[in-house]
Structure formats: C-alpha cells, structure tokens
Coordinates of C-alpha atoms in Angstrom, one line a residue:
Chain A
M13 CA 98.9 137.4 62.4
S14 CA 100.9 134.4 62.1
T15 CA 100.6 132.1 59.2
L16 CA 102.0 128.9 58.4
Q17 CA 105.2 129.1 56.6
T18 CA 107.1 126.5 54.7
P19 CA 110.8 126.8 56.4
S20 CA 113.2 128.0 53.9
P21 CA 116.7 126.3 54.0
T22 CA 117.8 129.6 55.7
S23 CA 115.6 129.4 58.6
V24 CA 117.0 126.0 59.7
P25 CA 119.0 126.5 62.7
H26 CA 122.6 125.4 62.2
V27 CA 123.4 122.4 64.8
P28 CA 126.8 121.2 64.1
D29 CA 127.3 119.8 67.6
L30 CA 124.6 117.1 68.0
P31 CA 126.0 114.1 69.5
R32 CA 126.1 110.6 67.7
A33 CA 123.4 108.1 68.3
D34 CA 125.6 105.6 70.0
T35 CA 127.1 108.1 72.5
P36 CA 127.0 106.4 75.9
K37 CA 124.7 107.6 78.6
R38 CA 125.5 108.0 82.0
Q39 CA 122.7 107.8 85.0
R40 CA 121.8 110.5 87.3
A41 CA 123.6 110.6 90.6
H42 CA 121.3 110.1 93.6
P43 CA 123.1 111.7 96.3
G44 CA 120.0 112.0 98.7
R45 CA 119.9 108.1 98.7
W46 CA 123.6 107.9 99.8
I47 CA 123.2 110.3 102.5
S48 CA 120.2 108.8 103.8
A49 CA 121.8 105.6 103.8
V50 CA 124.7 106.8 105.9
I51 CA 122.5 108.4 108.4
G52 CA 120.2 105.4 108.6
L53 CA 123.2 103.2 109.1
A54 CA 124.5 105.4 111.8
L55 CA 121.2 105.6 113.7
L56 CA 121.0 101.6 113.4
A57 CA 124.4 101.5 115.0
L58 CA 123.5 103.8 117.8
L59 CA 120.7 101.6 118.4
V60 CA 122.5 98.4 118.4
R61 CA 125.2 99.9 120.6
A62 CA 122.7 101.3 123.1
F63 CA 121.1 97.7 123.4
A64 CA 124.5 96.0 123.7
M65 CA 125.4 98.2 126.4
G66 CA 122.2 98.3 127.9
Q67 CA 121.4 96.0 131.2
I68 CA 120.3 93.0 129.0
R69 CA 122.2 89.7 129.2
W70 CA 122.5 88.5 125.7
D71 CA 123.8 85.3 126.8
V72 CA 120.7 84.6 128.5
V73 CA 118.7 85.5 125.6
G74 CA 120.7 82.9 123.5
Q75 CA 120.5 80.2 126.2
F76 CA 116.7 80.7 126.5
L77 CA 116.1 80.9 122.7
T78 CA 116.2 77.2 122.2
A79 CA 115.0 76.3 125.8
R80 CA 112.8 73.0 125.4
V81 CA 109.9 75.2 127.2
I82 CA 110.1 78.1 124.9
I83 CA 110.1 75.7 121.9
V84 CA 107.1 73.8 123.2
G85 CA 105.3 77.1 123.8
F86 CA 106.1 78.2 120.3
G87 CA 104.5 75.1 119.1
W88 CA 101.4 75.8 120.9
T89 CA 101.4 79.3 119.6
L90 CA 101.6 77.9 116.2
L91 CA 98.8 75.3 116.8
I92 CA 96.5 77.8 118.4
S93 CA 97.2 80.3 115.5
A94 CA 96.7 77.7 112.6
C95 CA 93.5 76.3 114.5
A96 CA 92.1 79.6 115.1
L97 CA 92.8 81.0 111.8
A98 CA 91.3 77.8 110.1
L99 CA 88.1 78.4 112.3
G100 CA 88.0 82.2 111.4
V101 CA 88.4 81.4 107.6
A102 CA 85.6 78.8 107.7
L103 CA 83.4 81.2 109.7
G104 CA 84.4 84.0 107.5
F105 CA 83.4 82.3 104.2
A106 CA 80.0 80.8 105.8
F107 CA 79.0 84.3 107.2
G108 CA 80.3 86.3 104.3
I109 CA 78.3 84.1 101.8
M110 CA 75.3 84.6 103.9
R111 CA 75.9 88.1 104.0
T112 CA 75.3 88.1 100.3
A113 CA 72.3 85.8 100.2
A114 CA 68.9 86.4 98.7
N115 CA 67.4 85.3 102.1
P116 CA 67.1 88.1 104.5
T117 CA 67.1 85.8 107.6
L118 CA 70.4 84.6 106.6
R119 CA 71.4 88.1 105.9
F120 CA 70.5 89.2 109.2
A121 CA 72.0 86.5 111.2
A122 CA 75.5 87.2 109.4
W123 CA 75.1 90.7 110.3
L124 CA 74.4 89.9 113.9
Y125 CA 77.4 87.8 114.3
V126 CA 79.7 90.8 112.9
W127 CA 78.0 93.1 114.9
I128 CA 78.7 91.4 118.1
F129 CA 82.0 89.7 117.7
R130 CA 83.6 92.7 115.7
G131 CA 82.1 95.1 118.3
T132 CA 83.6 93.7 121.5
P133 CA 87.4 93.3 122.5
V134 CA 89.0 90.1 121.5
L135 CA 90.6 89.8 125.1
L136 CA 87.2 90.1 126.6
Q137 CA 85.9 87.4 124.3
L138 CA 88.8 84.9 125.1
L139 CA 87.9 85.7 128.9
I140 CA 84.2 84.9 128.3
W141 CA 85.0 81.8 126.4
F142 CA 87.3 80.7 129.1
N143 CA 84.6 81.3 131.8
I144 CA 81.5 80.2 129.6
G145 CA 81.2 77.4 132.2
L146 CA 79.6 80.0 134.6
V147 CA 76.7 80.7 132.4
F148 CA 76.3 77.1 131.2
P149 CA 77.6 74.5 133.6
R150 CA 76.8 71.4 131.4
L151 CA 77.2 71.0 127.8
Y152 CA 74.4 68.8 126.5
I153 CA 73.7 67.9 123.0
P154 CA 71.2 65.0 122.9
G155 CA 72.8 61.9 121.8
L156 CA 76.2 63.5 121.0
I157 CA 77.7 64.9 124.4
D158 CA 76.9 65.5 127.9
E159 CA 79.7 66.9 129.8
R160 CA 80.7 69.5 132.4
M161 CA 81.7 72.8 130.5
V162 CA 84.8 73.2 132.2
D163 CA 86.0 69.9 130.8
V164 CA 85.0 70.8 127.4
I165 CA 86.4 74.4 127.3
T166 CA 90.0 73.7 128.2
P167 CA 92.4 76.9 127.8
F168 CA 93.4 75.7 124.3
V169 CA 89.7 75.3 123.1
A170 CA 88.7 78.8 124.7
A171 CA 91.9 80.3 122.9
V172 CA 90.9 78.8 119.7
L173 CA 87.1 79.7 120.0
G174 CA 88.0 83.2 121.3
L175 CA 90.5 84.2 118.5
G176 CA 88.8 82.1 115.6
V177 CA 85.3 83.3 116.3
N178 CA 86.7 87.0 116.6
E179 CA 88.7 86.6 113.3
G180 CA 85.7 85.2 111.6
S181 CA 83.9 88.4 112.1
Y182 CA 86.4 90.5 110.3
L183 CA 86.7 87.9 107.6
T184 CA 83.0 87.8 106.9
E185 CA 83.2 91.5 106.0
V186 CA 86.4 90.7 103.8
V187 CA 84.7 87.9 102.1
R188 CA 81.6 90.0 101.5
G189 CA 83.7 92.6 100.0
G190 CA 85.5 90.1 97.9
I191 CA 82.1 88.7 96.7
G192 CA 81.0 92.0 95.8
S193 CA 83.9 92.8 93.7
V194 CA 83.7 89.7 91.4
D195 CA 82.4 91.0 87.9
R196 CA 78.7 91.0 87.6
G197 CA 78.8 90.1 84.1
Q198 CA 80.6 86.6 84.8
I199 CA 77.8 85.8 87.2
E200 CA 75.3 86.4 84.5
A201 CA 77.4 84.4 82.0
A202 CA 77.3 81.5 84.5
H203 CA 73.6 81.8 84.8
T204 CA 73.1 81.9 81.1
V205 CA 75.1 78.4 80.6
G206 CA 72.7 77.0 83.3
M207 CA 74.7 77.2 86.5
T208 CA 72.7 77.2 89.6
P209 CA 73.5 80.0 92.2
G210 CA 75.3 77.4 94.1
Q211 CA 77.4 76.3 91.4
T212 CA 78.1 79.8 90.1
M213 CA 79.1 80.7 93.9
R214 CA 81.4 77.6 94.0
R215 CA 82.9 77.4 90.6
I216 CA 83.2 81.2 89.5
V217 CA 82.7 83.5 92.5
L218 CA 84.7 81.8 95.2
P219 CA 87.8 81.1 93.4
Q220 CA 88.0 84.7 92.3
T221 CA 87.2 85.9 95.7
L222 CA 89.7 83.7 97.1
R223 CA 92.5 85.6 94.8
L224 CA 91.0 88.9 95.9
I225 CA 91.2 88.4 99.6
L226 CA 94.4 86.6 99.8
P227 CA 96.5 89.5 100.9
T228 CA 94.1 90.2 103.7
L229 CA 94.1 86.7 104.7
G230 CA 97.8 86.8 104.8
N231 CA 97.5 89.8 107.1
S232 CA 95.2 87.8 109.3
A233 CA 97.7 85.1 109.6
V234 CA 100.3 87.4 110.8
G235 CA 97.9 89.2 113.0
M236 CA 96.6 85.7 114.4
L237 CA 100.1 84.4 115.3
K238 CA 100.7 87.7 117.5
F239 CA 97.1 87.7 119.0
S240 CA 97.7 84.3 120.2
S241 CA 99.9 85.8 122.8
L242 CA 96.7 86.9 124.4
A243 CA 96.0 83.3 125.3
A244 CA 98.7 83.9 127.9
T245 CA 95.9 85.5 130.0
I246 CA 93.9 82.5 130.2
A247 CA 96.6 80.2 131.6
M248 CA 97.3 78.7 128.0
G249 CA 100.8 77.5 128.1
E250 CA 101.8 79.0 124.6
M251 CA 105.1 80.9 124.1
L252 CA 104.4 84.2 126.1
N253 CA 102.8 82.1 129.0
A254 CA 105.9 80.0 129.2
A255 CA 108.3 83.0 129.2
Q256 CA 106.4 84.7 131.8
R257 CA 106.6 81.5 134.0
I258 CA 110.3 81.2 133.5
Y259 CA 111.1 85.1 134.3
F260 CA 108.8 84.9 137.4
I261 CA 111.5 82.4 138.7
N262 CA 114.8 83.6 137.2
G263 CA 113.9 87.5 137.1
A264 CA 115.4 87.6 133.4
V265 CA 112.1 89.5 132.2
I266 CA 113.5 91.6 129.2
E267 CA 115.6 88.8 128.2
L268 CA 112.8 86.4 127.8
L269 CA 110.6 88.9 126.2
F270 CA 113.2 89.4 123.5
V271 CA 113.2 85.5 123.1
C272 CA 109.6 85.8 122.4
A273 CA 110.1 88.6 120.0
I274 CA 112.7 86.8 117.9
W275 CA 110.5 83.6 117.5
Y276 CA 107.4 85.7 116.5
L277 CA 109.5 87.7 114.1
A278 CA 110.7 84.4 112.6
G279 CA 107.0 83.1 112.5
T280 CA 105.8 86.2 110.6
T281 CA 108.7 86.4 108.3
M282 CA 107.9 82.5 107.3
L283 CA 104.0 83.5 107.0
S284 CA 105.0 86.5 104.7
I285 CA 107.1 84.4 102.4
G286 CA 104.3 81.7 102.2
Q287 CA 101.8 84.6 101.5
F288 CA 103.9 85.6 98.6
Y289 CA 104.0 82.3 96.8
L290 CA 100.3 81.5 97.6
E291 CA 99.5 85.0 96.0
R292 CA 101.6 84.1 93.0
H293 CA 99.7 80.9 92.7
F294 CA 96.4 82.3 92.8
G295 CA 97.3 85.1 90.7
R296 CA 97.4 82.8 87.3
G297 CA 94.7 84.4 84.8
A298 CA 94.9 87.9 86.4
A299 CA 96.3 90.7 84.3
G300 CA 99.6 91.8 85.0
S301 CA 100.8 88.5 87.3
E302 CA 104.3 87.8 86.5
P303 CA 105.1 84.1 87.1
G304 CA 108.9 84.4 87.8
K305 CA 108.9 87.2 90.5
Q306 CA 110.6 86.5 93.8
W307 CA 109.2 87.2 97.3
F308 CA 112.1 89.8 98.0
R309 CA 112.7 92.7 95.7
M310 CA 115.9 95.1 95.8
R311 CA 113.9 97.5 93.5
P312 CA 110.7 99.0 94.6
R313 CA 107.5 97.5 93.3
R314 CA 104.9 99.5 91.9
A315 CA 101.7 99.3 94.2
A316 CA 99.5 96.5 92.7
V317 CA 95.7 96.6 93.2
S318 CA 96.0 93.5 95.6
G319 CA 99.2 94.6 97.1
G320 CA 100.4 96.7 99.9
A321 CA 99.3 94.3 102.7
Chain B
M2 CA 58.5 77.0 60.0
S3 CA 58.0 76.3 63.7
L4 CA 58.3 79.0 66.3
A5 CA 61.6 79.1 68.4
V6 CA 60.7 82.3 70.3
K7 CA 57.5 84.2 71.0
A8 CA 57.4 87.3 73.2
V9 CA 53.8 88.2 74.6
G10 CA 53.2 92.1 75.7
V11 CA 56.8 92.3 77.3
R12 CA 57.0 95.3 79.7
K13 CA 59.6 96.4 81.8
S14 CA 60.4 99.6 83.8
F15 CA 63.4 100.6 85.7
G16 CA 62.0 102.9 88.4
S17 CA 59.6 105.3 86.7
H18 CA 61.3 104.9 83.4
E19 CA 59.2 102.3 81.1
V20 CA 62.1 100.9 78.8
L21 CA 59.8 98.4 77.2
K22 CA 56.3 99.4 76.4
G23 CA 54.5 96.0 75.7
L24 CA 56.8 94.1 73.1
D25 CA 55.4 91.2 70.8
L26 CA 57.8 89.1 68.7
E27 CA 57.9 85.8 66.9
V28 CA 61.1 84.3 65.7
A29 CA 61.2 80.8 63.7
Y30 CA 63.8 78.0 64.2
G31 CA 66.6 78.7 61.7
E32 CA 65.7 82.5 61.3
V33 CA 68.3 85.3 61.9
L34 CA 66.8 88.5 63.2
C35 CA 68.7 91.6 64.0
I36 CA 67.4 94.2 66.3
L37 CA 68.5 97.7 65.5
G38 CA 67.6 101.0 67.2
P39 CA 69.2 103.9 68.9
S40 CA 70.9 104.0 72.3
G41 CA 68.6 103.8 75.1
S42 CA 65.6 102.4 73.0
G43 CA 65.6 99.2 75.0
K44 CA 67.2 96.6 72.5
S45 CA 69.5 95.2 75.1
T46 CA 66.8 95.0 78.0
F47 CA 64.4 93.3 75.4
L48 CA 67.1 90.7 74.7
R49 CA 67.9 90.0 78.3
C50 CA 64.1 89.6 78.9
I51 CA 64.2 86.8 76.4
N52 CA 66.5 84.8 78.5
H53 CA 65.2 86.0 81.8
L54 CA 68.4 87.9 82.8
E55 CA 65.7 90.6 83.4
V56 CA 62.3 89.6 84.5
P57 CA 59.4 91.2 82.6
D58 CA 57.0 93.4 84.8
S59 CA 54.3 92.0 82.7
G60 CA 54.0 89.8 79.6
Y61 CA 56.1 86.8 79.1
V62 CA 58.5 85.0 76.8
W63 CA 57.9 81.6 75.4
V64 CA 61.0 79.7 74.2
D65 CA 61.4 76.4 72.9
G66 CA 58.3 75.1 74.2
S67 CA 57.9 76.6 77.6
I68 CA 57.4 80.2 79.2
M69 CA 60.7 81.4 80.6
G70 CA 60.5 81.4 84.3
Y71 CA 57.0 80.3 85.0
E72 CA 54.7 77.5 84.6
H73 CA 51.1 78.0 83.5
R74 CA 48.9 76.8 86.1
G75 CA 45.2 77.4 85.8
D76 CA 44.9 81.2 85.4
V77 CA 48.4 82.1 87.0
L78 CA 51.8 81.9 86.0
Q79 CA 53.6 80.5 88.7
E80 CA 57.2 81.4 89.1
L81 CA 59.5 78.4 88.7
P82 CA 62.3 77.1 91.0
V83 CA 65.8 78.5 90.1
A84 CA 67.2 75.1 88.9
R85 CA 64.1 74.8 86.1
L86 CA 65.0 78.4 85.1
R87 CA 68.7 77.7 84.6
A88 CA 67.5 74.5 82.5
Q89 CA 65.4 76.6 80.4
Q90 CA 68.1 79.5 80.1
R91 CA 70.8 77.1 79.0
R92 CA 68.7 76.5 75.9
L93 CA 69.5 80.1 74.9
G94 CA 73.2 80.7 74.1
M95 CA 74.2 84.3 75.3
V96 CA 77.0 86.5 74.0
F97 CA 77.6 89.5 75.9
Q98 CA 78.9 93.0 74.8
H99 CA 81.7 92.7 77.3
F100 CA 82.4 89.0 76.7
N101 CA 82.1 88.1 80.6
L102 CA 84.6 85.2 80.1
F103 CA 85.4 83.5 83.4
A104 CA 88.7 85.2 84.5
H105 CA 90.1 82.4 86.4
R106 CA 89.7 79.8 83.7
T107 CA 91.6 79.2 80.4
V108 CA 90.0 79.5 77.1
L109 CA 89.2 75.7 77.1
G110 CA 88.2 76.0 80.7
N111 CA 85.7 78.6 79.7
V112 CA 84.3 76.4 77.1
I113 CA 84.0 73.2 79.2
E114 CA 82.7 74.6 82.4
G115 CA 79.1 74.5 81.4
P116 CA 79.2 71.2 79.8
M117 CA 80.9 69.6 82.8
V118 CA 79.2 71.3 85.6
V119 CA 75.7 71.6 84.1
R120 CA 75.3 68.8 81.5
G121 CA 77.4 66.5 83.4
L122 CA 79.8 65.6 80.7
R123 CA 83.0 63.8 81.4
R124 CA 86.2 66.0 81.1
T125 CA 87.7 64.1 77.9
E126 CA 84.2 64.3 76.2
A127 CA 83.8 68.1 77.1
E128 CA 87.2 68.9 76.1
A129 CA 86.9 67.0 72.8
R130 CA 83.6 68.8 71.8
A131 CA 85.2 72.2 73.1
M132 CA 88.2 71.7 71.0
Q133 CA 85.8 71.3 68.0
L134 CA 84.0 74.6 68.8
L135 CA 87.2 76.5 69.4
D136 CA 88.5 75.4 66.1
Q137 CA 85.2 76.5 64.5
V138 CA 85.8 80.1 66.0
G139 CA 89.7 79.9 65.1
M140 CA 90.7 79.8 68.6
A141 CA 91.9 76.2 69.0
G142 CA 95.5 77.5 69.2
R143 CA 95.0 79.6 72.2
A144 CA 93.2 77.0 74.3
S145 CA 95.6 77.2 77.3
S146 CA 95.6 81.1 77.4
Y147 CA 93.8 83.0 79.9
P148 CA 91.3 85.7 79.1
A149 CA 93.3 88.6 80.1
Q150 CA 95.9 87.6 77.6
L151 CA 93.5 87.6 74.7
S152 CA 92.2 90.5 72.1
G153 CA 88.9 91.7 72.4
G154 CA 87.9 90.0 69.2
Q155 CA 89.5 86.6 70.5
K156 CA 87.6 86.8 73.8
Q157 CA 84.4 87.3 72.0
R158 CA 85.2 84.3 69.7
V159 CA 85.6 82.3 72.9
A160 CA 82.5 83.5 74.4
I161 CA 80.6 82.3 71.2
A162 CA 82.3 78.9 71.7
R163 CA 81.3 78.8 75.4
A164 CA 77.6 79.6 74.5
L165 CA 77.7 77.0 71.7
A166 CA 79.0 74.3 73.8
M167 CA 75.7 74.2 75.7
E168 CA 74.2 73.4 72.3
P169 CA 71.4 75.9 72.6
S170 CA 68.3 76.1 70.4
V171 CA 68.6 79.8 69.9
M172 CA 71.8 82.2 70.1
L173 CA 71.4 85.6 71.4
F174 CA 74.1 88.2 70.7
D175 CA 73.7 91.6 72.8
E176 CA 76.0 94.0 70.8
P177 CA 78.7 91.5 70.2
T178 CA 81.1 93.9 68.4
S179 CA 80.3 97.1 70.2
A180 CA 83.2 96.9 72.6
L181 CA 85.8 95.8 69.9
D182 CA 88.4 98.0 68.3
P183 CA 87.3 98.5 64.8
E184 CA 89.8 96.3 63.1
L185 CA 88.6 93.3 65.3
V186 CA 84.8 93.6 64.5
G187 CA 85.3 91.6 61.4
E188 CA 86.7 88.4 62.8
V189 CA 83.6 88.3 65.2
L190 CA 81.1 89.0 62.3
E191 CA 82.8 86.4 60.3
V192 CA 82.1 83.6 63.0
M193 CA 78.6 84.9 63.4
R194 CA 78.1 84.9 59.5
G195 CA 79.1 81.1 59.7
L196 CA 76.7 80.6 62.3
A197 CA 73.9 81.9 60.4
K198 CA 75.1 80.1 57.2
G199 CA 74.9 76.7 59.1
G200 CA 71.1 77.4 60.1
T201 CA 71.5 78.5 63.6
T202 CA 68.5 80.5 65.2
M203 CA 69.8 84.0 66.1
I204 CA 68.7 87.1 67.7
V205 CA 71.2 89.8 67.2
V206 CA 71.2 93.3 69.0
T207 CA 73.7 95.3 66.6
H208 CA 74.7 98.6 65.4
E209 CA 76.3 96.8 62.5
I210 CA 73.9 97.9 59.7
G211 CA 76.0 96.0 57.2
F212 CA 75.8 92.8 58.9
A213 CA 72.0 93.1 59.4
R214 CA 71.6 94.0 55.6
E215 CA 73.8 90.8 54.6
V216 CA 73.1 88.1 57.0
A217 CA 69.6 88.8 58.7
D218 CA 66.2 87.2 57.4
R219 CA 64.4 90.0 59.3
V220 CA 65.3 93.4 60.7
L221 CA 63.6 94.9 63.7
V222 CA 64.0 98.5 64.6
M223 CA 63.2 99.8 68.4
I224 CA 62.7 103.2 69.4
D225 CA 61.9 104.4 72.7
G226 CA 60.7 100.6 74.1
E227 CA 58.6 100.1 70.8
I228 CA 58.9 98.0 67.8
R229 CA 58.6 100.7 64.9
E230 CA 59.3 98.7 62.0
T231 CA 59.8 95.2 61.1
G232 CA 60.5 93.3 57.8
K233 CA 63.1 92.0 55.3
P234 CA 66.3 94.0 55.8
G235 CA 66.0 95.2 52.1
Q236 CA 62.8 96.7 52.6
V237 CA 63.4 98.2 56.4
L238 CA 66.7 99.7 55.7
S239 CA 66.0 100.9 52.2
E240 CA 62.3 102.3 52.5
P241 CA 61.2 102.5 56.1
G242 CA 57.9 103.7 56.5
D243 CA 58.0 105.1 60.2
P244 CA 59.5 108.7 59.9
R245 CA 61.6 108.3 63.1
V246 CA 63.1 104.9 61.7
R247 CA 64.0 106.9 58.7
T248 CA 65.6 109.7 60.9
F249 CA 67.5 106.8 63.0
L250 CA 68.6 105.1 59.8
S251 CA 69.8 108.2 58.0
R252 CA 71.9 109.1 61.0
V253 CA 73.6 105.6 61.2
L254 CA 73.9 105.0 57.5
S255 CA 75.7 108.6 56.7

C-alpha cells in the first residue's frame, strides 16, 4: 500500500551540481546532414563531369540558347500556354459552377464535358481539333461567320483549343471541389442577409474558392507550359518545333533539346515565383498567413493545408 | 401589440425522424422570447424554419406581413422565386452558433456586405452605418481585422452587427453563446441585453437560463419537437407544470 506522504526534509535528494539558469546551451550536431551533403555534392559533381565529358557540344547549346528562332518559338510557347490556360480557367469555372448547380440539366452537361475531355488523351484531342475540318468542312454561324474550317482552325487555334478545353475539364473538378469546401455556414449567412444564389456565389463562395484552388492553378500553369510542347506535333511553330526544325538540318539534336530544357526550366521557375506571391496575396484573412514570408526558404516549411503543390 | 411572427402547425422531419411535431407560436413586436430545451429537442430547427433556412414539411411561418417562402393564391401556397424569398429573409436578422463570418472579408467588410450588395447602399453610407453598429457592439476598434484574428466573443459581436446592418424587423439568435469559452459569454449577452432594452424583437434559442430569466418577456420550453411549456420566465422557470419540463430544468439549474 502506498500512501501519500509529505516529503520530510531528509527525503529531498541532495543536488549540489545543478547548472545555473544562464548556462549557455549548445545545439545538437547533425552529422547525418553533413554526410548527406558531401555525398550529394559528390554525386552532383559526377553527373556534371559526365555531361561535360559526354558527346555534347556546349558551345552549340550556348549559341542556340539565344537564337532568334528559339526565342520566337519560346514566345509562341508562352502565348499558347497563356491563352490555353485562360480558356481552361474560364471553362473550369463555368463548368465547375454548373457541377454544383441545382438544375440537373446543367449538372449533367458539366459531367459530360468532364467525362469526354478528361477521359481521352490530350495529344489525341489536339490532333482531332487540328483535323476537325474533316468532320465540318465549313464553320457557319448565321450572321457571324462563314468560312472554311481549315482557315479558322490554324495550328495556333487548334493548340489553344486542344490544350485549353482539356485543361478546363480538370479544372472543372478542381473548382467543384473548391466550391464544396467553402464553409456551408457562410453561405447560409449570406442567404440570411438576403443575398441571392448568384450574389452568394460571386461575393462569398468564388473568392474563397479561388484562394483554395490557387496552388492547383499554379500546377496547371506549370503543366500547361510543358504540355504546349505537344503542339509541335501539329506543325505549330513553338519552341520544340523550332528546335526540331533546326536539328533536322544541323544534326545537333541533344544540344537543341537542352536549349529547350533550359528555357522550359526558366519559364516554370518564373511561374513558381509568381504563384508564391499570388498565394500570399490571396491568403489574406486566412489563419496562419504570414505577410512577410519570401518565396524561397532555407528552412523547411511545415506542410500547409494549401501547400505542397 | 401587433404580431411580428406567427408559426402555424410547423412540422419537419429529417428522414424518418420527426423533429418538429406541429408547432404554433406567436411573437409580438418588441417581445423577447427565449426558447429553451434539451439538445435534440428541435429548438434550432424551429428557429431555422422561421427564416426558411429549413423548409417546413407542412405548416408555415408568417413574418412581418407575409408567409415565408410562399404566396397564398386561392387554396394553395405557391412557392416564391428565390429573390422574393431573400427579400423576406433579410427582414429576419440571424445570429449563428458558429458565427459564420465571411472569412475573406474584414470586420467592416462583413457588416457592409449586405447593405451594399442587397440594399444597394453606397460604400460611404454603408461604412458610416456599419461603424455606428460596430461601435454599438464594441468592435469599432477592430474594423480592419479579419475574422481569423478575433476571439469567439468578438466574432459573435461582429455577427450581431452584420445582422443588424440589414435593419431587420426581428432578430433570431441560434445558441449565440454555445460555442464560446465561458469567460467570453458575458460580452455577447451584454450586447443582446442592450438590444432587448432598445425594444428589438428577439427570438433566442439558448442554454443561458440566467439570461432568459432576466431578459426574456416570455420563455418557451421545447422537448422532443413539441412546445411543452410557455409563459413568463418567473413562472415557467420556477414552477413548471409539465413534469418533463421540471426534470429538464432541474438538470440545467443544478
């Protein structure tokens, strides 16, 4: 049987050697981090050495990196990506809102759109858009347009339609998810102050949806920049297509592909930085948003709810 | 006194569970009614039926001169278009248990949202009125804060200001202090006390027996979807006739 006892003075252990409160503290050493850094640097050095000694002419890479054709091609790459992304976002929001509509016809239409365009390969869709003239030789909208389809669907239009409509089908699901995760209570509160469903959607739901899906939109932008290279297959003169046309002539295949890789990396890096600042801007009002943080951190960041894109 | 709210035979089921078993109620302008009752007795559902957040399966609620959500045509109640329902709903100010502030708007933004979007006030007008209301609830100093930066009590006071900004005929409170830390309950009740003193018509679903005793003109006790007792707070809370009400009150008062 143990019973509670008042400690008598003699039972207190004698502790003469406890350090003072202001004793300096030394942090734990992290040998694992140093070892992995050394191994990592060694591997990186090996890789660099391999490429430096491999059969690749770096002077040619440097020479074509700023070649006019490549720069113009990259311009087209950016233009296609931007237009397709804008189209994708517009379609994503339109169909995403329809997916949550009370009207079953609208819901079904949005479902059908996602089913078709998310269910087939984007390269296939590009080829179909490019050859849509075989199905519909003329584009005729009374009072608006009456032209041969091949004149309307240029490689650029086909690329934007193919990539944008495909991206829209993914973003539809993203927007639907975003709308679904906006707090029900706020929607009820909007109703009780008399806001109509349209006002509630525009003023309360969509602004918060936008913040929720921004990381995914950033992913889409990065993905779009890369997927635009598929347009090379439909004779669109974007960067990859330009590179191909050059190396068919001069045979510097790998050099020109590396040129493209460098430009794509530069583009996606810029997008990532832009995404960071956009997220910070729209994070206002959200719990845990820090106004002062920078896009690159030396210290690991804890996984945020919206992070990890 | 003239009638502000009249509920007529309100029934509501969720699945096979009948939550409201045909409730009748009359509330006069200027009256403060507290609805008490154990959890799951249907108090909140009844309040949500009053402003048509829940649609009664049968029966209806008449507020401020019209039937909520319907128009009486011949021998049917014809469902109203959403815009007209919203015009009715804004005459009832609603304060929720979980505040439901718009997370992406500042305190001031929350209060001016309804007046600007629904009532069509200009920003300057809406802001001037909103600042008066925020001052009334003691939140004028936090006008530019976001909801996530506020305590529960502060959020609820902002929510009250937001509801008042629509100049409603009746204020509904759905357990306004139930989600608050105990030390924050007082500041919210203080604001509500002020409203009651100012003559605001209020229907309050609450567990705060003390508040009901002090502020309410009338108390109503619901058990299992039925109104079991109604009357002056002194009478209902001290000498309830219904044995089940007596059991409930002895449990919450102990």
